[in-house]
Coordinates of C-alpha atoms in Angstrom, one line a residue:
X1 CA -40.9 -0.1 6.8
X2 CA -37.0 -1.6 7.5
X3 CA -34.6 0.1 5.5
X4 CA -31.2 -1.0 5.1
X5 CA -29.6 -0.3 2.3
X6 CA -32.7 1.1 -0.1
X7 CA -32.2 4.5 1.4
X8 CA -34.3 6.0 -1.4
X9 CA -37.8 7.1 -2.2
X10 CA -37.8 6.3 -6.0
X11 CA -38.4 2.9 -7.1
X12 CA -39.1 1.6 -3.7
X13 CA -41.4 -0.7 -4.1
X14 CA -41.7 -1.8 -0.2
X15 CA -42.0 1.6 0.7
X16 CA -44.7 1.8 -1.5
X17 CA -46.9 -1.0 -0.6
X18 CA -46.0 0.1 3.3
X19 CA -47.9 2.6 2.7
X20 CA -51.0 1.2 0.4
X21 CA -54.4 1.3 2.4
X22 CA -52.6 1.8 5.9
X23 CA -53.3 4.8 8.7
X24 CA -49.8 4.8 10.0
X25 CA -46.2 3.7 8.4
X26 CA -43.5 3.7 10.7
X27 CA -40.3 4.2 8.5
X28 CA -36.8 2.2 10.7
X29 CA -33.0 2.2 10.6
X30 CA -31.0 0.2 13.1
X31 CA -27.6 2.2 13.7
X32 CA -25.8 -1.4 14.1
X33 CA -22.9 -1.9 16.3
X34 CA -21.5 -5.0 14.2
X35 CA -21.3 -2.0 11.6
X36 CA -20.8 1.1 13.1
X37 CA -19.1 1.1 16.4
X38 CA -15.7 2.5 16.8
X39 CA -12.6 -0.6 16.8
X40 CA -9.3 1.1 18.1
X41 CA -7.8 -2.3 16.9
X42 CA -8.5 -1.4 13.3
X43 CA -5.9 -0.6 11.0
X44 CA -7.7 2.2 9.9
X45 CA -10.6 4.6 11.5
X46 CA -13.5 3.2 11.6
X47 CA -15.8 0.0 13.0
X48 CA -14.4 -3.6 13.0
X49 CA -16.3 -4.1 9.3
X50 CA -16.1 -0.7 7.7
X51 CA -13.7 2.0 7.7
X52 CA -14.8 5.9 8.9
X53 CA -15.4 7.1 4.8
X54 CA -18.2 4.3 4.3
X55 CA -19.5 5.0 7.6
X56 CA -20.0 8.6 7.1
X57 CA -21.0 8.3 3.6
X58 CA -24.2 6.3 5.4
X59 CA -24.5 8.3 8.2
X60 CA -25.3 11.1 4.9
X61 CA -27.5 8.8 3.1
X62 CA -30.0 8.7 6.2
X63 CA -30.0 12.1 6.7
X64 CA -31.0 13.0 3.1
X65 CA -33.5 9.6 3.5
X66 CA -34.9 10.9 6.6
X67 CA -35.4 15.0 4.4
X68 CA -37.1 13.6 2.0
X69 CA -39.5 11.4 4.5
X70 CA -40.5 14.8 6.2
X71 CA -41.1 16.5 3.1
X72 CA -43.8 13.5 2.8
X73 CA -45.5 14.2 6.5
X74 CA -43.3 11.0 7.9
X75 CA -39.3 11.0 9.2
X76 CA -36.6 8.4 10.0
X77 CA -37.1 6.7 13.5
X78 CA -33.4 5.3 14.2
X79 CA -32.5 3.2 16.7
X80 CA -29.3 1.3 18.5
X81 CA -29.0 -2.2 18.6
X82 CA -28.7 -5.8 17.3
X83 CA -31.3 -4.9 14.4
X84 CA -33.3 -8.3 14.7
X85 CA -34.2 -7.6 18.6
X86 CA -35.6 -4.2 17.9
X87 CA -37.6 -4.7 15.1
X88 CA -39.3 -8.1 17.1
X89 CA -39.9 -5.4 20.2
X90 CA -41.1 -2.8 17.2
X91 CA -43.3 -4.7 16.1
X92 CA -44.5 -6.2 19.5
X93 CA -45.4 -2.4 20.5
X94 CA -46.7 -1.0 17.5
X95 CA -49.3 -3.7 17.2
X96 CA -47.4 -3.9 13.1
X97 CA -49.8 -5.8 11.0
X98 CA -47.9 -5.5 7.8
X99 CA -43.9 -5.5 7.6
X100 CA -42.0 -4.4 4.3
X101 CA -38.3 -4.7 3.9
X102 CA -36.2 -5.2 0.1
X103 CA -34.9 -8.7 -0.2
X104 CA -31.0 -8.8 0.5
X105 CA -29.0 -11.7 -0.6
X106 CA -26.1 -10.7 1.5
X107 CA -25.3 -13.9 4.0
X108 CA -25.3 -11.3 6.9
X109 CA -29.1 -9.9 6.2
X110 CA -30.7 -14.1 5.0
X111 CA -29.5 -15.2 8.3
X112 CA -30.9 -11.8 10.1
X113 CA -34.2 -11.5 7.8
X114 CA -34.9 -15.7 9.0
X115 CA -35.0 -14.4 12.3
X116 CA -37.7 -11.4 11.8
X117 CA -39.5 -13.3 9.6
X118 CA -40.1 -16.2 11.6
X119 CA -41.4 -13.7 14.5
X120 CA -43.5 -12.4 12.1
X121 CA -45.4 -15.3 10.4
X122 CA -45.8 -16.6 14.2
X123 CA -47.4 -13.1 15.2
X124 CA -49.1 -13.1 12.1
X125 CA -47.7 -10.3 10.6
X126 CA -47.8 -10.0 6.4
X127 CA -44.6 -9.7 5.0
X128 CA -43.2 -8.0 1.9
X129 CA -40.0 -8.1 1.0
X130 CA -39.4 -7.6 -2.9
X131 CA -36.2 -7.7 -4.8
X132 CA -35.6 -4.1 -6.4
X133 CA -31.9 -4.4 -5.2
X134 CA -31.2 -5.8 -8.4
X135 CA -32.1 -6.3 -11.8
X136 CA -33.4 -9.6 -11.7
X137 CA -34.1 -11.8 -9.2
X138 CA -31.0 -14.1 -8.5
X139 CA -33.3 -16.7 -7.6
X140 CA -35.2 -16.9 -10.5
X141 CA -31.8 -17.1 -12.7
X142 CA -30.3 -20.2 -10.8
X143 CA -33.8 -22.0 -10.7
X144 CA -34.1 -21.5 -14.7
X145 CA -30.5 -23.2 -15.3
X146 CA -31.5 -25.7 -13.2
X147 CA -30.7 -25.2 -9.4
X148 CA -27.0 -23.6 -10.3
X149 CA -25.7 -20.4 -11.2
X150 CA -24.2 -19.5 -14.6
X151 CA -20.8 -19.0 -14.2
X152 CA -20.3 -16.9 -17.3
X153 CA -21.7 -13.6 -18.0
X154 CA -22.7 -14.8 -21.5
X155 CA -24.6 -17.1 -20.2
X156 CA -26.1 -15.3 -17.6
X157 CA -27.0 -12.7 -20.3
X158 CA -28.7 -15.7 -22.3
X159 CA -30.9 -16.5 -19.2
X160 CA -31.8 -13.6 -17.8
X161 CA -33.1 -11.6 -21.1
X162 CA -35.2 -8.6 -20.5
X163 CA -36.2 -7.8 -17.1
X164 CA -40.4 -8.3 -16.7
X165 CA -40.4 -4.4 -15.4
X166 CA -38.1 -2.5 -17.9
X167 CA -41.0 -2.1 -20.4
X168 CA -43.6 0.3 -18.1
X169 CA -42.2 3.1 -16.5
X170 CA -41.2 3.0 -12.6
X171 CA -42.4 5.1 -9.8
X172 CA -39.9 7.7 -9.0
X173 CA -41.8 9.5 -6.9
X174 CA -44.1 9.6 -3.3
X175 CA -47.0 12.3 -3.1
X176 CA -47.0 11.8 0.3
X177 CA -47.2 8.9 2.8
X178 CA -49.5 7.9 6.1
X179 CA -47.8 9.6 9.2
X180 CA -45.9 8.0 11.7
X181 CA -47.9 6.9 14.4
X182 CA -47.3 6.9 18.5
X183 CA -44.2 5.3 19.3
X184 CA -45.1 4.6 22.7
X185 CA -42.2 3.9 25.0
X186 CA -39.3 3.8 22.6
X187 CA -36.4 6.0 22.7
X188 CA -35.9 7.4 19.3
X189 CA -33.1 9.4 18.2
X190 CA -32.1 11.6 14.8
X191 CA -29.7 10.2 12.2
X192 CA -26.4 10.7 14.6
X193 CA -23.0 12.0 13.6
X194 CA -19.5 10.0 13.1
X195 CA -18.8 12.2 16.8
X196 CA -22.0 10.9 18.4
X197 CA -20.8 7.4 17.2
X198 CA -17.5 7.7 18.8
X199 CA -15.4 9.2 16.1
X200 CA -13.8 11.7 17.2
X201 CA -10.3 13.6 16.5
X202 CA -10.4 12.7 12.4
X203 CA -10.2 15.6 10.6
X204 CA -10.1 16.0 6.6
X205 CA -7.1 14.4 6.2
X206 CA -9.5 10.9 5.7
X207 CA -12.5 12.4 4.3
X208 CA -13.4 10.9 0.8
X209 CA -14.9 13.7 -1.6
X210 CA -18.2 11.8 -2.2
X211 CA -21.4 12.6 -0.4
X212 CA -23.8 9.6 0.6
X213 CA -27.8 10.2 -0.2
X214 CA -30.4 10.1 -3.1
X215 CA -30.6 13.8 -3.5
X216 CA -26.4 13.4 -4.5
X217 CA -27.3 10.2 -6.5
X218 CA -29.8 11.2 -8.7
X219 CA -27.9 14.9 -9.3
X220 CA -25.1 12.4 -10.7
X221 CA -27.6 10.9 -12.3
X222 CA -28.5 13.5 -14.8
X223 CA -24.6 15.0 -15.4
X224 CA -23.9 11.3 -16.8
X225 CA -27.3 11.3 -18.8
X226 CA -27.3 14.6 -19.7
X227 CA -24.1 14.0 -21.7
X228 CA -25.9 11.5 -24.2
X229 CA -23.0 11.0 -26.7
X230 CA -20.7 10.0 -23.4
X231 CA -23.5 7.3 -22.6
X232 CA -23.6 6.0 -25.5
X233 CA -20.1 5.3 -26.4
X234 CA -19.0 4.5 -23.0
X235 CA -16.8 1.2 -22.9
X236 CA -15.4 -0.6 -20.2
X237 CA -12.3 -1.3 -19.5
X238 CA -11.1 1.8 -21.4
X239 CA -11.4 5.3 -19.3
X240 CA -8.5 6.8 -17.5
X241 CA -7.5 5.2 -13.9
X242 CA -5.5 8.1 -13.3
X243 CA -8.5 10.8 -13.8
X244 CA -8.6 12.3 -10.6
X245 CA -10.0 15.5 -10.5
X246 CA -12.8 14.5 -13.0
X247 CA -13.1 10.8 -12.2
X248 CA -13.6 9.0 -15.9
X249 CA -16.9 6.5 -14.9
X250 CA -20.3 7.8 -13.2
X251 CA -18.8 7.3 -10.0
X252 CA -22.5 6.4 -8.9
X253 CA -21.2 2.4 -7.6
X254 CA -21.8 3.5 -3.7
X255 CA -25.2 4.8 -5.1
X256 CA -26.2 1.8 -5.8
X257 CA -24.3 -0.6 -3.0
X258 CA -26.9 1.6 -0.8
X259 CA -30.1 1.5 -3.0
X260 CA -29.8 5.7 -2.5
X261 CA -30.1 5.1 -6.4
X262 CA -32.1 2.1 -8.1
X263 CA -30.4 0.0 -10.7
X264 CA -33.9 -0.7 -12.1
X265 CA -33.7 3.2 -12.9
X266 CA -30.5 3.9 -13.8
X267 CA -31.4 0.9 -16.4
X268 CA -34.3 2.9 -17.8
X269 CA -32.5 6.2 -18.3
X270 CA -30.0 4.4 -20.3
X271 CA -32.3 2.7 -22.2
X272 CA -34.0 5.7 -22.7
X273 CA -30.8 7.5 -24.3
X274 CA -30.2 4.4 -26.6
X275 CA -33.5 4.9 -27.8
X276 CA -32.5 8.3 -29.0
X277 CA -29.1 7.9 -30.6
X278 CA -28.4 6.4 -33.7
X279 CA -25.4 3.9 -32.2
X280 CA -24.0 2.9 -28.8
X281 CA -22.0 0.1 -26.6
X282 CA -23.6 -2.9 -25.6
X283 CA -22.7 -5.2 -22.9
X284 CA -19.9 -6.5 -21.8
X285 CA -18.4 -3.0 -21.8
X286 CA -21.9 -0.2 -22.1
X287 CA -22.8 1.3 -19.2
X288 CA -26.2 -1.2 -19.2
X289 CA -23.5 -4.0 -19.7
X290 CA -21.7 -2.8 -15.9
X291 CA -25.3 -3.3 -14.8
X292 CA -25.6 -7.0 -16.0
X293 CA -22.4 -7.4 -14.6
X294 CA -23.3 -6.2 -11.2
X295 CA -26.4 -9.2 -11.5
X296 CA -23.8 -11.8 -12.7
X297 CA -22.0 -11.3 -9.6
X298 CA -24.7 -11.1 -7.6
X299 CA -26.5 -13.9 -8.6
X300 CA -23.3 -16.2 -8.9
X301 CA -22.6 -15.3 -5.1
X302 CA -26.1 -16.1 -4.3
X303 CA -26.0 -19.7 -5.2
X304 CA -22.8 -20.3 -4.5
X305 CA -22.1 -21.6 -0.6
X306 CA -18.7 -19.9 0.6
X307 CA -18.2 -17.5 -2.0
X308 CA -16.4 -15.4 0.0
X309 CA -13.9 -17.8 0.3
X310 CA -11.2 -20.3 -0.9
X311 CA -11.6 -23.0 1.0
X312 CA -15.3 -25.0 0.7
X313 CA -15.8 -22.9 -2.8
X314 CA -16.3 -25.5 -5.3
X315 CA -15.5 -22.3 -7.8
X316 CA -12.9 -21.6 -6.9
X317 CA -8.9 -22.8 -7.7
X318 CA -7.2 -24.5 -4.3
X319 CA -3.8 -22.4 -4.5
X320 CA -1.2 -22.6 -1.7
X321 CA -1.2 -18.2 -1.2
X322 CA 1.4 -17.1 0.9
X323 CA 0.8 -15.5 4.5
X324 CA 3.4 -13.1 4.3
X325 CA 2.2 -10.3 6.1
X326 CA 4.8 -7.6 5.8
X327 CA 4.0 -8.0 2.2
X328 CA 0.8 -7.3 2.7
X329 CA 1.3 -4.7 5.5
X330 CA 3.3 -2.9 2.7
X331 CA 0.7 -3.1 0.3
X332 CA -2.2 -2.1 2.5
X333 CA -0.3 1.4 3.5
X334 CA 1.3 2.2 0.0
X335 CA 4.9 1.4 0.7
X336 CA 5.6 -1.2 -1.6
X337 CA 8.1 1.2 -3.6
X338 CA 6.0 1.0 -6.7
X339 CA 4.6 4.5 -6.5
X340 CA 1.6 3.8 -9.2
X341 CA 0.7 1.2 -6.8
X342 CA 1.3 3.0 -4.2
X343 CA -0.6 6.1 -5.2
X344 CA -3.5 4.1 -5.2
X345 CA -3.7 2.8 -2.3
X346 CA -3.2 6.1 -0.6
X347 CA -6.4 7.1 -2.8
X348 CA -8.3 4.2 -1.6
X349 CA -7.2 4.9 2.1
X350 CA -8.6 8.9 1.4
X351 CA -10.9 8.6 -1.1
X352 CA -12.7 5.3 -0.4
X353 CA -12.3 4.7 -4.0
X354 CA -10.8 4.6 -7.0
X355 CA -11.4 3.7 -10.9
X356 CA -11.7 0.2 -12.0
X357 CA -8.4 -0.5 -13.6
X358 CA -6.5 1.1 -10.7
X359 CA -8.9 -1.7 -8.4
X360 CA -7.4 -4.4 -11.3
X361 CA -3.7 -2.9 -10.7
X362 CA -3.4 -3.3 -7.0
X363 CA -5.4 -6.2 -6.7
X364 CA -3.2 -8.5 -9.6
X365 CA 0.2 -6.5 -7.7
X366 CA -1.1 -8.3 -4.6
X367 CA -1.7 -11.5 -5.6
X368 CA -0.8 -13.3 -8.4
X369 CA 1.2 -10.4 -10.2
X370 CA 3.9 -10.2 -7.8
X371 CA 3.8 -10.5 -4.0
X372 CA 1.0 -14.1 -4.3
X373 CA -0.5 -13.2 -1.1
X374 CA -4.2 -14.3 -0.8
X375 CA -7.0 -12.8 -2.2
X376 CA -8.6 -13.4 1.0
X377 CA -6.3 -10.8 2.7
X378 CA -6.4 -8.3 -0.1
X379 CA -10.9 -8.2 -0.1
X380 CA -10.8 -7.4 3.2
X381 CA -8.6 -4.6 3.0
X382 CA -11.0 -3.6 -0.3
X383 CA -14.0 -4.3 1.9
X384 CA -13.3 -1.9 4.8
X385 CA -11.9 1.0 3.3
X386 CA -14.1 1.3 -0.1
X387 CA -17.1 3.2 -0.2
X388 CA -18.9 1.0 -2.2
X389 CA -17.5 -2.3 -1.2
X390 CA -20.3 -5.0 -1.8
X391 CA -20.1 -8.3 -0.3
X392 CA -20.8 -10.1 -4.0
X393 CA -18.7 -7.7 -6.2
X394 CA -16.2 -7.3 -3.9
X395 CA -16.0 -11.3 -3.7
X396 CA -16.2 -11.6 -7.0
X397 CA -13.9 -9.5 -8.3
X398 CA -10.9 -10.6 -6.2
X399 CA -12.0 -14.0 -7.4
X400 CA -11.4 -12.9 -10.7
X401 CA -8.4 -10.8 -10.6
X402 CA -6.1 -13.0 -8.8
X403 CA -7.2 -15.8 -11.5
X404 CA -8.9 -18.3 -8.7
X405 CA -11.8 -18.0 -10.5
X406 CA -14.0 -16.6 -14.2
X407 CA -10.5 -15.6 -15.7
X408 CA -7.6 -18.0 -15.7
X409 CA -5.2 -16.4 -18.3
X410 CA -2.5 -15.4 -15.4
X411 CA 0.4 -15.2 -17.9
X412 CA -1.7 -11.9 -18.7
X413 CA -0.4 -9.0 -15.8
X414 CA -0.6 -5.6 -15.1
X415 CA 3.1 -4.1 -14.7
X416 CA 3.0 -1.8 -12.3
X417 CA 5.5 0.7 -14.2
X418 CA 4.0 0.4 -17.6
X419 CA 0.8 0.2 -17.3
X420 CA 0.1 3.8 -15.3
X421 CA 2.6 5.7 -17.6
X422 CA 0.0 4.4 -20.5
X423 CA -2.0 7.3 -19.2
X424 CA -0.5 9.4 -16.9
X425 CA 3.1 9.9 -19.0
X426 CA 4.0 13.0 -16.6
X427 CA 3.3 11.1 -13.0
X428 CA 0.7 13.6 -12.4
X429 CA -1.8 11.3 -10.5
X430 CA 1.4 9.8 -8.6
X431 CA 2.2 13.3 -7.6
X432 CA -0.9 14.5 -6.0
X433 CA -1.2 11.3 -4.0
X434 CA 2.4 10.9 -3.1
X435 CA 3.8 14.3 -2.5
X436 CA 6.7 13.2 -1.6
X437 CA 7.7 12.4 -5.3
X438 CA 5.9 15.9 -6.5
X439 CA 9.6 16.8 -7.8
X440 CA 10.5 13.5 -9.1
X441 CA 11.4 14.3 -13.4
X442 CA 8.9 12.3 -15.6
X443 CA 11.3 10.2 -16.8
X444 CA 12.0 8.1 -13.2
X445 CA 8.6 9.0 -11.8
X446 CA 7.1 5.3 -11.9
X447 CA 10.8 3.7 -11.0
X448 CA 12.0 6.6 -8.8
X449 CA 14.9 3.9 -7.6
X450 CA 16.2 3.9 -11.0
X451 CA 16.9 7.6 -10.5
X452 CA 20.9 8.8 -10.1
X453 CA 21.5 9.7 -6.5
X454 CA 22.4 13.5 -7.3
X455 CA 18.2 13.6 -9.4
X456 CA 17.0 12.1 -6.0
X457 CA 18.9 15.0 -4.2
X458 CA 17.5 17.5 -6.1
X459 CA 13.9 15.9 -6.1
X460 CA 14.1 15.7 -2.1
X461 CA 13.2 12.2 -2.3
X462 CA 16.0 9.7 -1.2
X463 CA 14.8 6.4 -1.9
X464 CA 15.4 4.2 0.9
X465 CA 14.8 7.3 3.3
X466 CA 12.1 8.9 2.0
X467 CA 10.4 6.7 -0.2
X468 CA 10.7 3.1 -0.3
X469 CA 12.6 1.3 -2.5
X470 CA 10.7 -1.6 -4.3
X471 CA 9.5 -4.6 -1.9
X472 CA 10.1 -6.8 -5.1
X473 CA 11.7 -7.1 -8.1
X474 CA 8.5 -6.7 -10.3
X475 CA 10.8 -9.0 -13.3
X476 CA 11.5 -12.0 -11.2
X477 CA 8.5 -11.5 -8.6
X478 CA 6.0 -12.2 -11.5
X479 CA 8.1 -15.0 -13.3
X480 CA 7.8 -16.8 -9.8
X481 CA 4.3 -16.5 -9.6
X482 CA 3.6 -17.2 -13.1
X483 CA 5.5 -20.9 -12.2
X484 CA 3.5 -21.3 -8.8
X485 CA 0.4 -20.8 -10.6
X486 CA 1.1 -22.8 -13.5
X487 CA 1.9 -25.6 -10.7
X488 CA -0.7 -24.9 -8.5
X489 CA -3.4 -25.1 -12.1
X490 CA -1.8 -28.5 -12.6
X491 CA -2.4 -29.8 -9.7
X492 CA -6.2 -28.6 -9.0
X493 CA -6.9 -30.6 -12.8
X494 CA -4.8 -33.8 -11.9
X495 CA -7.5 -33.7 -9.1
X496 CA -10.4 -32.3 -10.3
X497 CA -10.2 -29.4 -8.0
X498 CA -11.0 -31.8 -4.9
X499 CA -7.0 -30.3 -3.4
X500 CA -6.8 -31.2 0.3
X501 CA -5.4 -29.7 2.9
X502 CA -2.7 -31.7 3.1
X503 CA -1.9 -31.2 -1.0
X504 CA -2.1 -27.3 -0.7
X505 CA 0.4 -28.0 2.8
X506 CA 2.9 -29.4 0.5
X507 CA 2.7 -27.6 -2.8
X508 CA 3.5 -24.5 -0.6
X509 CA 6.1 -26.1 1.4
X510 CA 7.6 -26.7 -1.8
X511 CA 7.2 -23.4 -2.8
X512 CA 9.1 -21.7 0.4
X513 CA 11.9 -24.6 0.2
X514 CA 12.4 -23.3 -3.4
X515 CA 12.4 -19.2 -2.2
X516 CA 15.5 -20.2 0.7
X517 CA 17.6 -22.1 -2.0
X518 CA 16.7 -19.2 -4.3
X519 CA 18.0 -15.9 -1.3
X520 CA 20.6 -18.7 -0.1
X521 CA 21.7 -18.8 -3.9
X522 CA 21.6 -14.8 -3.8
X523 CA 23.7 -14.3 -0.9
X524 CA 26.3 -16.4 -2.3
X525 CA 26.1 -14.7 -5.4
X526 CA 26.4 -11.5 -3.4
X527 CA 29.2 -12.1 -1.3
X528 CA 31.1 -14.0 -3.9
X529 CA 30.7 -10.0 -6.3
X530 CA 31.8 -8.7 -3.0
X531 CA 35.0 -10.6 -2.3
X532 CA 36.1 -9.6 -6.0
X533 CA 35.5 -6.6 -5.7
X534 CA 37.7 -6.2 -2.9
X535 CA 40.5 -8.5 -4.4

């Protein structure tokens, strides 16, 4: 049994039929160094894919995985290494007739699971590998509308209908399972720590307040079912982004990017409180509905070559982004002088994660809002320091947000002054994650520039010197990329969204001739109120 991210006993189908009818399982994890090995080049702790908060929060998840197997006679065996290599010597050794692993349609794990498979039907090994990842199958989706994927969620919804397993309950639980049998030569080692990994010399100051593992999961579980009238009104995109210290969504999304928690499961106990209350949400915004869209993305990225991209994405809008990255440097380590923005980007860099809408904020800030640097740039940042970053959502939702793709309504933008005091009218969330505004009054908390020298005295918070002032001028900044996009749109129609290379080269050369006669227009404008001033 290969686990890699279905770090759970419930609902596991492949652990299940692992251990149907056989005298020994031998449950594996592959601690991989693509994944988990330290990268001093980083920009943050942590490997050259994932920051030190996601790591640890997996390094937790097999711990709990590898309880819960001993409480069932078995235990984890983990090993080091490229993960294809051991499990061919694994099951070379073993003398493995039957291997079971849950279908991943991330492009890393197709290319890796080709590899072991095609070992195994040469050695004649069975293989199982369901999909219990997901809701549905992705596969089946784009093959029933005709070799492509929906590309709206209404017609996704229209296609998918009622999963073929939601009307019998699922297995939730293991009486026990076949013991592990001699491992010959190998060297096996327990779960090891972030230290025993390399990590060493990172103290609280980057530890996220989330613990990885299905024990954790499923205790979350019940607090959000337990609270049945909660459930049922729940409705997405309302909830508080500034809700720290009760977070105001499940907060069960890393659950699931790790299979510690089923989807399939967490569908049923919803169901199962609809059943019992006289109204509720339904999708788009219910709790079942952030489900369906979890499948849309998933099954959009699946049949969609270069999804993760712009470039080769026949999805996607060709748009000349800008490489500015001292734009982005400011953005990735919340100094763009915007302190909602700011804020919560120094909770992503602690936490790992943050609500929804404060994901939407930072994300539209960063591209097409104000600075229109690429999304590109942006999802990686969201892909190494979030806890629950998932190659398909994470994709998809930068996709979305900076209006390349699904949404194309980019007149519509988040302010990044307004929007935060919506909620948070006293700056609280700002002040826990930016102390160095703690004293800022109310009124200049979300435009602390604005603020009369002597109220920045008194707050000990010079902007400038203490704080930033803003990188942009949120007014202009988003009129400018309002025109670039509405150019850029034009363009990707006139032809059909075959841009070239050579057509993106010269919309954005246009672009950056148009930003140096607008500073050399400013300068003049600035010396010329200068001169009068001084005659």
């Amino acid at each position: 049994m290969w686990f890699r991210k279905g770090l759970r006993i419930h609902d596991n189908p492949a652990l299940e039929y692992a251990s149907k009818g056989a005298k020994f399982v031998y449950p594996v994890f592959v601690v991989d160094p693509h994944y988990m090995e330290p990268d001093p080049t980083a920009f943050s702790p942590g490997s050259s894919r994932a920051g030190l908060n996601r790591i640890r929060f997996l390094l937790e998840s097999l711990v709990d995985l590898d309880l819960s197997l001993k409480k069932l006679g078995s235990r984890l065996l983990v090993f080091k290494g490229e993960p294809s290599e051991i499990l061919i010597r694994c099951l070379q050794e073993w003398d493995v007739n039957k291997l079971c692993f849950e279908y991943d349609t991330d492009p890393y794990y197709q290319a890796l699971d080709m590899k072991v498979k095609d070992y195994a039907s040469t050695a004649g090994i069975e293989v199982f590998s369901p999909v219990s990842h997901t809701l549905f199958n992705p596969a089946d989706i784009i093959q029933k509308n005709g070799g492509k994927p929906p590309l709206t969620y209404q017609s996704f919804l229209k296609l998918a209908g009622q999963p073929s397993w939601a009307s019998s309950p699922l297995p939730v639980s293991l009486s026990s399972l076949p013991p592990v049998g001699d491992v010959g030569n190998f060297e096996i080692s327990e779960v090891p720590t972030v230290e025993e990994l390399g990590y060493k010399g990172y103290g609280q100051e980057e530890l996220s307040p989330f613990r990885g593992g299905e024990s954790e999961a499923l205790k979350k579980l019940r607090e959000s079912i337990n609270d049945k009238e909660w459930v049922a009104n729940f409705e997405k995109p309302k909830g508080d982004p500034s809700a720290y210290l009760t977070p105001a969504t499940t907060v069960l999304s890393p659950y699931l990017k790790f299979g510690c928690l089923s989807s399939r499961y967490f569908y049923q106990c919803l169901t199962d409180v609809y059943n019992n209350v006289k109204k509720h949400t339904a999708p788009p915004v219910s709790l079942v509905g952030q489900l369906l869209w979890r499948d849309f993305f998933y099954t959009v990225a699946f049949g969609t070559p270069n999804f993760d991209r712009m470039k080769g994405n026949r999805i996607c809008k060709q748009i000349p982004w800008s490489n500015d990255d001292e734009l982005l440097a400011a953005w990735r380590e919340a100094r763009t002088g915007y302190p909602w923005i700011d804020a919560i980007m120094v909770q992503l860099r602690k936490w790992g994660w943050m609500h929804h809408l404060a994901r939407h904020c930072v994300a539209c800030f960063l591209t097409r809002g104000d600075m229109f640097v690429h999304w590109e740039k942006g999802r990686d940042v969201f892909d190494r320091l979030l806890i629950d970053s998932d190659w398909a959502i994470n994709n998809g939702n930068w996709l979305w947000l900076s209006c390349s793709s699904f949404f194309y309504q980019y007149n519509r933008i988040y302010s990044p002054v307004s929007f935060g005091k919506k909620y948070d009218p006293n700056g609280n969330y700002i002040r826990h994650f930016l102390p160095v505004l703690k004293d800022m009054p109310k009124e200049y908390i979300y435009e602390p520039w604005t603020a009369p020298l002597t109220i920045q005295t008194r707050a000990k918070c010079i902007i400038g010197r203490d704080y930033p002032a803003p990188v942009v001028s949120h007014d202009s900044a988003s009129k400018e990329c309002k025109r670039k996009l509405g150019e850029a749109y034009a363009l990707n129609q006139k032809l059909n969204g075959q841009v070239s290379e050579d057509g993106l080269k010269n919309l954005r050369r246009k672009f950056e001739g148009e930003e140096n006669q607008e500073s050399g227009r400013r300068q003049k404008q600035k010396t010329l109120t200068g001169w009068l001033k001084d005659h």
